[in-house]
Backbone as JSON Lines, residues from 0, in Angstrom:
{"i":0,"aa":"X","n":[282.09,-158.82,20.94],"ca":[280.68,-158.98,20.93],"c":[280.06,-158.66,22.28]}
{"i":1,"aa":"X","n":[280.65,-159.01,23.28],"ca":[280.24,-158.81,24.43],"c":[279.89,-156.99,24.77]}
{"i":2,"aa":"X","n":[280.94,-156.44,23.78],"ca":[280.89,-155.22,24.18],"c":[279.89,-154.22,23.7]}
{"i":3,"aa":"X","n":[279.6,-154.84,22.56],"ca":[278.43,-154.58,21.73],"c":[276.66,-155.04,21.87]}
{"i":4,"aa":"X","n":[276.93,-156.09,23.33],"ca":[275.58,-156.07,24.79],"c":[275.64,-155.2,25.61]}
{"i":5,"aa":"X","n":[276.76,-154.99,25.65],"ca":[276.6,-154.1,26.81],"c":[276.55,-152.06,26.67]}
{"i":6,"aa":"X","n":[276.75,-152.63,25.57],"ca":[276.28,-151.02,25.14],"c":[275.09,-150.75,24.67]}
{"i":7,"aa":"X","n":[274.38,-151.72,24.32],"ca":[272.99,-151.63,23.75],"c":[272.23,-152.08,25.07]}
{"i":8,"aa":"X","n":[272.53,-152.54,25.94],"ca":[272.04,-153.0,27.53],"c":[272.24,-151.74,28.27]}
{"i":9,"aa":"X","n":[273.02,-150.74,27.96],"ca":[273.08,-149.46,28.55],"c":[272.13,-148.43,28.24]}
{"i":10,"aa":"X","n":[272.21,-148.68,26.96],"ca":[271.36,-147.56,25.99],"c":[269.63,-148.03,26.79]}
{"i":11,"aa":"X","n":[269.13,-149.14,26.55],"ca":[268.11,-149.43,26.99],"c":[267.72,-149.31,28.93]}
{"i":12,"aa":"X","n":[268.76,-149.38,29.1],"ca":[268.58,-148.87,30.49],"c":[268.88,-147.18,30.73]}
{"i":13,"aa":"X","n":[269.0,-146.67,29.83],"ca":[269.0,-145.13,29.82],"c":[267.25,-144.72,29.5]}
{"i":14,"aa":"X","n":[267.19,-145.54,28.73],"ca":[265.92,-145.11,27.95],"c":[264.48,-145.53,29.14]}
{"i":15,"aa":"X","n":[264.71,-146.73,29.53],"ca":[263.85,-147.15,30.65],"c":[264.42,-146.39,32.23]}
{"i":16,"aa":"X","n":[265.32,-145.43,32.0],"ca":[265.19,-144.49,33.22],"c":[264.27,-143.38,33.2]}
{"i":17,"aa":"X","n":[265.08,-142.98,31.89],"ca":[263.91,-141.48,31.35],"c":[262.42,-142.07,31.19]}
{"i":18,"aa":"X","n":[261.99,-143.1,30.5],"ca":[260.38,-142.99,30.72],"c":[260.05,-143.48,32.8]}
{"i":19,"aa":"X","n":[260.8,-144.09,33.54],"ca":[260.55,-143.8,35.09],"c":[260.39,-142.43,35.19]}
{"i":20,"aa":"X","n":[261.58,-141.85,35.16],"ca":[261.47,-140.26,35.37],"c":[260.11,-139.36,34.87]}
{"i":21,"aa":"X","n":[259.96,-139.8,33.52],"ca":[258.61,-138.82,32.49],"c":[257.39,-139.71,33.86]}
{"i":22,"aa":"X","n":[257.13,-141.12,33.84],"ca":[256.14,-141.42,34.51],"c":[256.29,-140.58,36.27]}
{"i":23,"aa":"X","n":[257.0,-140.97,37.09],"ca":[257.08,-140.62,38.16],"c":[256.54,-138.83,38.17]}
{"i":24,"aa":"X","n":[256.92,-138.18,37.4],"ca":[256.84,-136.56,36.82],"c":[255.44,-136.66,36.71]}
{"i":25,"aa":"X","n":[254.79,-136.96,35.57],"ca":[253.4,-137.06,35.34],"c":[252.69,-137.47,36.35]}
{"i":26,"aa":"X","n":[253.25,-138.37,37.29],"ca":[252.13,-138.9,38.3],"c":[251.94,-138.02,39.75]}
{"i":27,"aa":"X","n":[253.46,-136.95,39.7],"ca":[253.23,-136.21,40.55],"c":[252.48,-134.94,40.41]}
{"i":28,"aa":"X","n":[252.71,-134.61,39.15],"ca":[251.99,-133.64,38.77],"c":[250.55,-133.84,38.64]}
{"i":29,"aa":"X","n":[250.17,-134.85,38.16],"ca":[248.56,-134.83,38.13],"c":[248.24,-135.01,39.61]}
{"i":30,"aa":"X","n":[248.96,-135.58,40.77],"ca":[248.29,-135.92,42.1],"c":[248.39,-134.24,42.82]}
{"i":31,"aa":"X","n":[249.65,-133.29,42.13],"ca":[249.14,-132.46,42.4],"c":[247.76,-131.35,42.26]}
{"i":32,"aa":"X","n":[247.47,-131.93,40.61],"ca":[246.23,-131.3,40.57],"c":[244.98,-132.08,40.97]}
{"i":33,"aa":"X","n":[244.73,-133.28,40.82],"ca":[243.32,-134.11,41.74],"c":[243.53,-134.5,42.92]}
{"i":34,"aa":"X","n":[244.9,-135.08,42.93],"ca":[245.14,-135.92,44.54],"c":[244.47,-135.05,45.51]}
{"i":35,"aa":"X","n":[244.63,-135.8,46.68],"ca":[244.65,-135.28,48.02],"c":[243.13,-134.53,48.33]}
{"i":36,"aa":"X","n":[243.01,-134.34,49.67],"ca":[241.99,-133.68,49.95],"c":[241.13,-132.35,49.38]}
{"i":37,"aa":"X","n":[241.54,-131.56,49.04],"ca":[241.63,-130.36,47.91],"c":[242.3,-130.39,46.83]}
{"i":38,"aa":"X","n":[241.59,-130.66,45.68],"ca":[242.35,-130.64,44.51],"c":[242.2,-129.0,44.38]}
{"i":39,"aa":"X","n":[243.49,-128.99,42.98],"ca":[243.75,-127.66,42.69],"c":[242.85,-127.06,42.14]}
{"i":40,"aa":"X","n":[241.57,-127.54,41.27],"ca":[240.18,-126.95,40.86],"c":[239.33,-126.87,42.26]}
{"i":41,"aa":"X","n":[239.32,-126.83,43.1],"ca":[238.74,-127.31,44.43],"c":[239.37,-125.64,44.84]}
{"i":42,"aa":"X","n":[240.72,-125.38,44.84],"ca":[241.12,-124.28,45.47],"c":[240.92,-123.14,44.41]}
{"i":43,"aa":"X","n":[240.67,-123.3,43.06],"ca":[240.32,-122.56,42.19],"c":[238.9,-122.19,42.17]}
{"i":44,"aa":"X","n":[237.77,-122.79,42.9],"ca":[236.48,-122.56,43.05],"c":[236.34,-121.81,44.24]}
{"i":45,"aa":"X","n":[236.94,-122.55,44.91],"ca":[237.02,-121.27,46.11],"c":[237.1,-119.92,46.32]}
{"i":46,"aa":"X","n":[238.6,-120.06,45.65],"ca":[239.01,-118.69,45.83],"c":[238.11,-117.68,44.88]}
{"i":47,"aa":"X","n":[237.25,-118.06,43.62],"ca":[236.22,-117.8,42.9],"c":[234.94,-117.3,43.55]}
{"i":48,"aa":"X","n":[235.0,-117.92,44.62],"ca":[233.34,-118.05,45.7],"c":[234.07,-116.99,46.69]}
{"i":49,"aa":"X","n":[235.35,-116.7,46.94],"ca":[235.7,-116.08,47.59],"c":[235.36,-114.53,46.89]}
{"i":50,"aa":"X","n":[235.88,-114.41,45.99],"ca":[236.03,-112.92,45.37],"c":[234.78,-112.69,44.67]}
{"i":51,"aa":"X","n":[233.79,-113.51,44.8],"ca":[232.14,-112.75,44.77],"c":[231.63,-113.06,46.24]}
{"i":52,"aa":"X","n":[232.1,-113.59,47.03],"ca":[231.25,-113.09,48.3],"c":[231.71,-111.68,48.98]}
{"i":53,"aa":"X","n":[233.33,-111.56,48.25],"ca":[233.33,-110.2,48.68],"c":[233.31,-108.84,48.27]}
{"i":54,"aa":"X","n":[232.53,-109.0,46.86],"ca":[231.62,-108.02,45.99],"c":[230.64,-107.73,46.6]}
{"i":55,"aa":"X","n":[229.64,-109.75,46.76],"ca":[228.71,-109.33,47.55],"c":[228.8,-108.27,48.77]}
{"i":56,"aa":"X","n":[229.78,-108.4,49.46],"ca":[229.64,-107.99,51.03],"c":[229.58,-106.28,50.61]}
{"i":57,"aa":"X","n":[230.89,-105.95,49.66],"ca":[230.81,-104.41,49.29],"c":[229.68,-103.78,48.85]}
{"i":58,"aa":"X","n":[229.11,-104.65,48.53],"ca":[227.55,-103.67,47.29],"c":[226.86,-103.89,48.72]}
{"i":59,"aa":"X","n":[226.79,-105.07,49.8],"ca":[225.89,-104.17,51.08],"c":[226.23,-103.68,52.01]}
{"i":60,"aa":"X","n":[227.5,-103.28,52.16],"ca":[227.95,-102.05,52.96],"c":[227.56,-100.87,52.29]}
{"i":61,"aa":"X","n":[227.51,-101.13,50.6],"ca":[226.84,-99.41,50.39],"c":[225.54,-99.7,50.33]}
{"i":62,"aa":"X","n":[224.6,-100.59,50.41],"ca":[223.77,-100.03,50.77],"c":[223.14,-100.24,51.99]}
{"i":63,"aa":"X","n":[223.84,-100.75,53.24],"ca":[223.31,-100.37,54.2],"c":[223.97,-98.67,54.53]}
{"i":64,"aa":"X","n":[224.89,-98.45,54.22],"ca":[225.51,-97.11,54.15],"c":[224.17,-96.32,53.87]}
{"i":65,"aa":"X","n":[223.63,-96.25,52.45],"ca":[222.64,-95.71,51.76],"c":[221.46,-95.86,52.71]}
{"i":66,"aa":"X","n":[221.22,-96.65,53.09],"ca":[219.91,-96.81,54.15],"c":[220.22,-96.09,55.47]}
{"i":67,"aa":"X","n":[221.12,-95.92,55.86],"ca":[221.93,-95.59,57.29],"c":[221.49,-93.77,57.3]}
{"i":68,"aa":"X","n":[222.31,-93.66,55.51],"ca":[221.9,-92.25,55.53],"c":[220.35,-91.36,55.45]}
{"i":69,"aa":"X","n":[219.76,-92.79,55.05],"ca":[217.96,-92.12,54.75],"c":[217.45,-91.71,56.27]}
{"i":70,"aa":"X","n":[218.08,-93.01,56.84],"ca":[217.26,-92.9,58.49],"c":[217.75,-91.51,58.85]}
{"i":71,"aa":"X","n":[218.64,-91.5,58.74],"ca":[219.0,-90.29,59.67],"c":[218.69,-89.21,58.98]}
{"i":72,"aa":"X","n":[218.3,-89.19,57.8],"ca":[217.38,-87.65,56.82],"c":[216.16,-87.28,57.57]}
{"i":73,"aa":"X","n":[215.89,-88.92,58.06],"ca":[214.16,-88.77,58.15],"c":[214.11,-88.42,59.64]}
{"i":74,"aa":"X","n":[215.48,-88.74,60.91],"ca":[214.89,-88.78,61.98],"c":[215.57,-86.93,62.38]}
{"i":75,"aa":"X","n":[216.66,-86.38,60.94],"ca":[216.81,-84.99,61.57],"c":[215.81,-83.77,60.58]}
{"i":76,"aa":"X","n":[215.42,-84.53,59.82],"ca":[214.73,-83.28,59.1],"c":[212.94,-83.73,59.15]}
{"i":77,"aa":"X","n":[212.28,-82.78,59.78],"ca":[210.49,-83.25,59.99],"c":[210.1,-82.63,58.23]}
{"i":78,"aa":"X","n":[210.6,-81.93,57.46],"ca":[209.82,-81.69,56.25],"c":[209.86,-82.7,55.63]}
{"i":79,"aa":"X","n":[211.28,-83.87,55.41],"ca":[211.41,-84.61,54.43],"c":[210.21,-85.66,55.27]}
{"i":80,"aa":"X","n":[210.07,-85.92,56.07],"ca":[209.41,-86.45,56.89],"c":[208.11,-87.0,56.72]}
{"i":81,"aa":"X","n":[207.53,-85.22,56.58],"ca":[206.06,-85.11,56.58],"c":[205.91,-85.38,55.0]}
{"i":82,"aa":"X","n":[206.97,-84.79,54.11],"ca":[206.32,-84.97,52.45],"c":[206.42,-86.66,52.33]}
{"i":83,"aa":"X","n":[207.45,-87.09,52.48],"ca":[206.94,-88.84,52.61],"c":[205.78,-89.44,53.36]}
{"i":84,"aa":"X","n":[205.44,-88.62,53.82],"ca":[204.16,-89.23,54.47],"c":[202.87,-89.09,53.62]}
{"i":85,"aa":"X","n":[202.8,-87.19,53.19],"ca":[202.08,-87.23,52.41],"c":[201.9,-88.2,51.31]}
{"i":86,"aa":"X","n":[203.32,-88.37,50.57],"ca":[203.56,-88.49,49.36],"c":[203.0,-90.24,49.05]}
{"i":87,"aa":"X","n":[203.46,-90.86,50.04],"ca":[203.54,-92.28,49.98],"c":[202.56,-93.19,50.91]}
{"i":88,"aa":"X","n":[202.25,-92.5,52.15],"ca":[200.88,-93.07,52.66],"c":[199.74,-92.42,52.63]}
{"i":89,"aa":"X","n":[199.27,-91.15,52.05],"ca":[198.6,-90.63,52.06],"c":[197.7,-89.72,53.5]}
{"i":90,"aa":"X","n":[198.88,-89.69,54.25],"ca":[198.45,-88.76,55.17],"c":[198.36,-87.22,55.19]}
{"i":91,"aa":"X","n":[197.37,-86.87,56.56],"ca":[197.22,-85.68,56.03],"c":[197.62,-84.94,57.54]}
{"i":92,"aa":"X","n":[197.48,-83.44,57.51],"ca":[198.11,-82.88,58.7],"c":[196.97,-82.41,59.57]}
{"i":93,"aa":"X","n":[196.5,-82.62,61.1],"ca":[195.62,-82.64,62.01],"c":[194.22,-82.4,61.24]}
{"i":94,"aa":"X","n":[193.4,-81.77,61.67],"ca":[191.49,-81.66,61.8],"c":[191.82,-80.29,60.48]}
{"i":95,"aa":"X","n":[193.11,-79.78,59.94],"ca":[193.24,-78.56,58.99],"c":[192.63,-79.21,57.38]}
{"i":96,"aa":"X","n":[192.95,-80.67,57.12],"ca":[192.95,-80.68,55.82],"c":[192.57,-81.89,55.68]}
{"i":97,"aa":"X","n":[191.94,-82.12,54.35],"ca":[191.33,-83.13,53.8],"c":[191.86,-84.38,52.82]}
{"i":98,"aa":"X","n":[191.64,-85.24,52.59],"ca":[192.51,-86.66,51.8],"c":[191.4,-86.47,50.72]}
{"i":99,"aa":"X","n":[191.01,-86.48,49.67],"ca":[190.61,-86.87,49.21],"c":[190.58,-87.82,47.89]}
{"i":100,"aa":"X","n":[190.6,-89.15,47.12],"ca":[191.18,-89.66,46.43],"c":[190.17,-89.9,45.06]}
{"i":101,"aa":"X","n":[190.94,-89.81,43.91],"ca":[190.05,-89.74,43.29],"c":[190.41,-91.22,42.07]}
{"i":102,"aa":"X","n":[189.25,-91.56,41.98],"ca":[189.02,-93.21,41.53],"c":[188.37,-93.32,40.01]}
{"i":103,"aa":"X","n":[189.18,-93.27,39.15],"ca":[188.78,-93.7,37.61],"c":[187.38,-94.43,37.5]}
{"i":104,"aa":"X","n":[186.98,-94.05,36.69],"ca":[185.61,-94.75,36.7],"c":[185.26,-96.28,35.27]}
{"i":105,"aa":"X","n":[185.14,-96.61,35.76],"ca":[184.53,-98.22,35.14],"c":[184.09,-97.91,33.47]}
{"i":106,"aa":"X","n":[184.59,-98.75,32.61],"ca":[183.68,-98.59,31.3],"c":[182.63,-99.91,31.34]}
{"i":107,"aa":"X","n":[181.76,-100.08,30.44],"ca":[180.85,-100.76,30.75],"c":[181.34,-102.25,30.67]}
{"i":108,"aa":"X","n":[182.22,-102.66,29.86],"ca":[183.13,-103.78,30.47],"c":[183.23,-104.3,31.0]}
{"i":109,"aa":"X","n":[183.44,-103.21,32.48],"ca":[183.84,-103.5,33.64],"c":[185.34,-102.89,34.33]}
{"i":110,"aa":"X","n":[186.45,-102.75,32.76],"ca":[187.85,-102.41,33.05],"c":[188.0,-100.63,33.16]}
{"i":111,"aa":"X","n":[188.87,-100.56,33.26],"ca":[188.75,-98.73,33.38],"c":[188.97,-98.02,32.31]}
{"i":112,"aa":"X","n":[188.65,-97.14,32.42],"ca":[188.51,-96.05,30.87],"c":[190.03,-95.67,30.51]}
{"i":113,"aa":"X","n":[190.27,-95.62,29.38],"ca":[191.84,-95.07,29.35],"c":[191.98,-93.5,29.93]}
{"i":114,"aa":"X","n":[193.11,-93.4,30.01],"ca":[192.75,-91.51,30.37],"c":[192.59,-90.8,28.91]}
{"i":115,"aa":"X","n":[193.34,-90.92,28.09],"ca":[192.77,-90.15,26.64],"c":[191.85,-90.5,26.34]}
{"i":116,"aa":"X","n":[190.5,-91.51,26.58],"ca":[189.53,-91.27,26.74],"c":[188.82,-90.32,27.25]}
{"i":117,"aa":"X","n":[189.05,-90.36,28.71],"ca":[188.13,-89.8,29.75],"c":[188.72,-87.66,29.33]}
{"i":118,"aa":"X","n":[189.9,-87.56,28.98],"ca":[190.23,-86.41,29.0],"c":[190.45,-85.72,27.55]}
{"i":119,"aa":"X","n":[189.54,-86.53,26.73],"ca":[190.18,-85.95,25.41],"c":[189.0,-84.96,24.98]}
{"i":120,"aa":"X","n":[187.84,-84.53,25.41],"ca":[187.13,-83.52,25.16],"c":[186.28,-83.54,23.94]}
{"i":121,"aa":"X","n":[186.32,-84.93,23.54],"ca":[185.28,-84.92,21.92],"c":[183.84,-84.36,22.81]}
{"i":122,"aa":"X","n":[183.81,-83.66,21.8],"ca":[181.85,-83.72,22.01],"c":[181.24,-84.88,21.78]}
{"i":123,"aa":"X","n":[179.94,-85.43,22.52],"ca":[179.11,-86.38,22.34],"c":[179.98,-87.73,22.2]}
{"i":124,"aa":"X","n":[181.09,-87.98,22.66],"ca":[181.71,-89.0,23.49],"c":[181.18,-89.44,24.64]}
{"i":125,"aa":"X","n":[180.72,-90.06,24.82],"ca":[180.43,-91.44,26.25],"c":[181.37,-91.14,27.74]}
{"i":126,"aa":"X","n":[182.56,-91.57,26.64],"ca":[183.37,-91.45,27.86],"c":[184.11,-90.29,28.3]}
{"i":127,"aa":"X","n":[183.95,-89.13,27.53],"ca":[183.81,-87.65,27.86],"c":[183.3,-87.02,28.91]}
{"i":128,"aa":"X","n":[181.51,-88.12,29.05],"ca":[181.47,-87.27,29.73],"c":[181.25,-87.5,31.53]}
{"i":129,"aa":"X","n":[181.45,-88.96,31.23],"ca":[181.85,-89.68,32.58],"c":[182.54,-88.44,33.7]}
{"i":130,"aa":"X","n":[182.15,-88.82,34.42],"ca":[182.71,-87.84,35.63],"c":[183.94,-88.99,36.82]}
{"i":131,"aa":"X","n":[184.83,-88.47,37.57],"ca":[185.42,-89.54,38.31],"c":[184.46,-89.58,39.77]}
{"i":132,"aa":"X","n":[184.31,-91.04,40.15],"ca":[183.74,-90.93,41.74],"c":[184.72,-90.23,42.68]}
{"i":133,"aa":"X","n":[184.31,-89.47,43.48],"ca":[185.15,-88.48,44.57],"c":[185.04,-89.46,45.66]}
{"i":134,"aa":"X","n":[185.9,-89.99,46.5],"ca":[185.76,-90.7,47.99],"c":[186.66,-89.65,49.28]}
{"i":135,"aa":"X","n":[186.01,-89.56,50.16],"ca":[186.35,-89.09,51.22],"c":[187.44,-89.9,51.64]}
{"i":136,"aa":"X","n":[188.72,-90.02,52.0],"ca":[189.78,-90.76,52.52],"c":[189.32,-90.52,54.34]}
{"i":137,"aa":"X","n":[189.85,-91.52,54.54],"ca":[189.79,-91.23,56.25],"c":[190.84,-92.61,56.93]}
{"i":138,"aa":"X","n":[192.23,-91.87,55.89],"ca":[193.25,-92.64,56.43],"c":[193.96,-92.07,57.65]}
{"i":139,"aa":"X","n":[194.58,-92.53,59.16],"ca":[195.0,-91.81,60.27],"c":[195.45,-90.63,60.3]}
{"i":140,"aa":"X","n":[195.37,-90.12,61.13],"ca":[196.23,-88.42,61.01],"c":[197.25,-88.75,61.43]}
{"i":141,"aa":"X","n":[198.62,-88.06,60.94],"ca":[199.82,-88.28,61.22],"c":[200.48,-87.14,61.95]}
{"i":142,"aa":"X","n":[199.94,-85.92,61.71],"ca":[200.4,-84.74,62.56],"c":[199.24,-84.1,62.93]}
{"i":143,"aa":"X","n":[199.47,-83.69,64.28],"ca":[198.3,-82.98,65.0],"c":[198.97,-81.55,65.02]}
{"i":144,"aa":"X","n":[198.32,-80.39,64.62],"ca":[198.69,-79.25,64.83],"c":[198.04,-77.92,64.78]}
């Protein structure tokens, strides 16, 4: 009889090793993923924040690249120069030539006429026969020549 305690006193101390072991296991493993100062989602966000800040950084190396290359269009070539000037501030070249801008005209509303209005050519239309106001520009001169 005795022998038949002590084999069932074994068995149960086998069994209460393995669940130490399963617990001790589980408790290291989860302290590896929350424990400690940086958990493992902690280094998984990171490295996340890492590999879009350095998308970010690539998309503005090209375009300071892209900007790098405009400057230097604009400071070796004077045509591209002068047509951006024309084109976008409305300058004009020395005492040779004139700005002149031309300004849609008002329906009685108050809002502006559509253009297939103003350009569609019915006879005895209103807004046919509206004319546009002409204004003299007298924005800076940008080239003297």
């Amino acid at each position: 009889m005795a022998a038949a305690v002590k084999s069932a006193d074994t068995a149960a101390r086998r069994l209460f090793r393995r669940g130490a072991w399963v617990v001790v296991g589980v408790s290291v493993a989860a302290f590896a993923l929350v424990g400690g100062e940086y958990t493992t989602f902690d280094l998984w966000r990171s490295y996340e924040r890492k590999v879009e800040r350095e998308s970010d950084v690539r998309r503005e190396r090209a375009s300071l690249d892209s900007v790098k290359a405009e400057f230097k269009a604009f400071t070796s070539d004077p045509a591209r120069l002068e047509r951006t000037a024309r084109e976008e501030y409305g300058m004009v070249r020395g005492d040779k030539e004139l700005l002149y801008r031309v300004i849609a005209p008002a329906d009685s509303a108050g809002g502006a006429v559509p253009d297939s209005a103003a350009t569609s050519g019915r006879a005895g239309s209103a807004s046919a026969t509206r004319l546009p106001r002409v204004e003299k520009d007298t924005l800076p001169r940008l080239f003297r020549g």
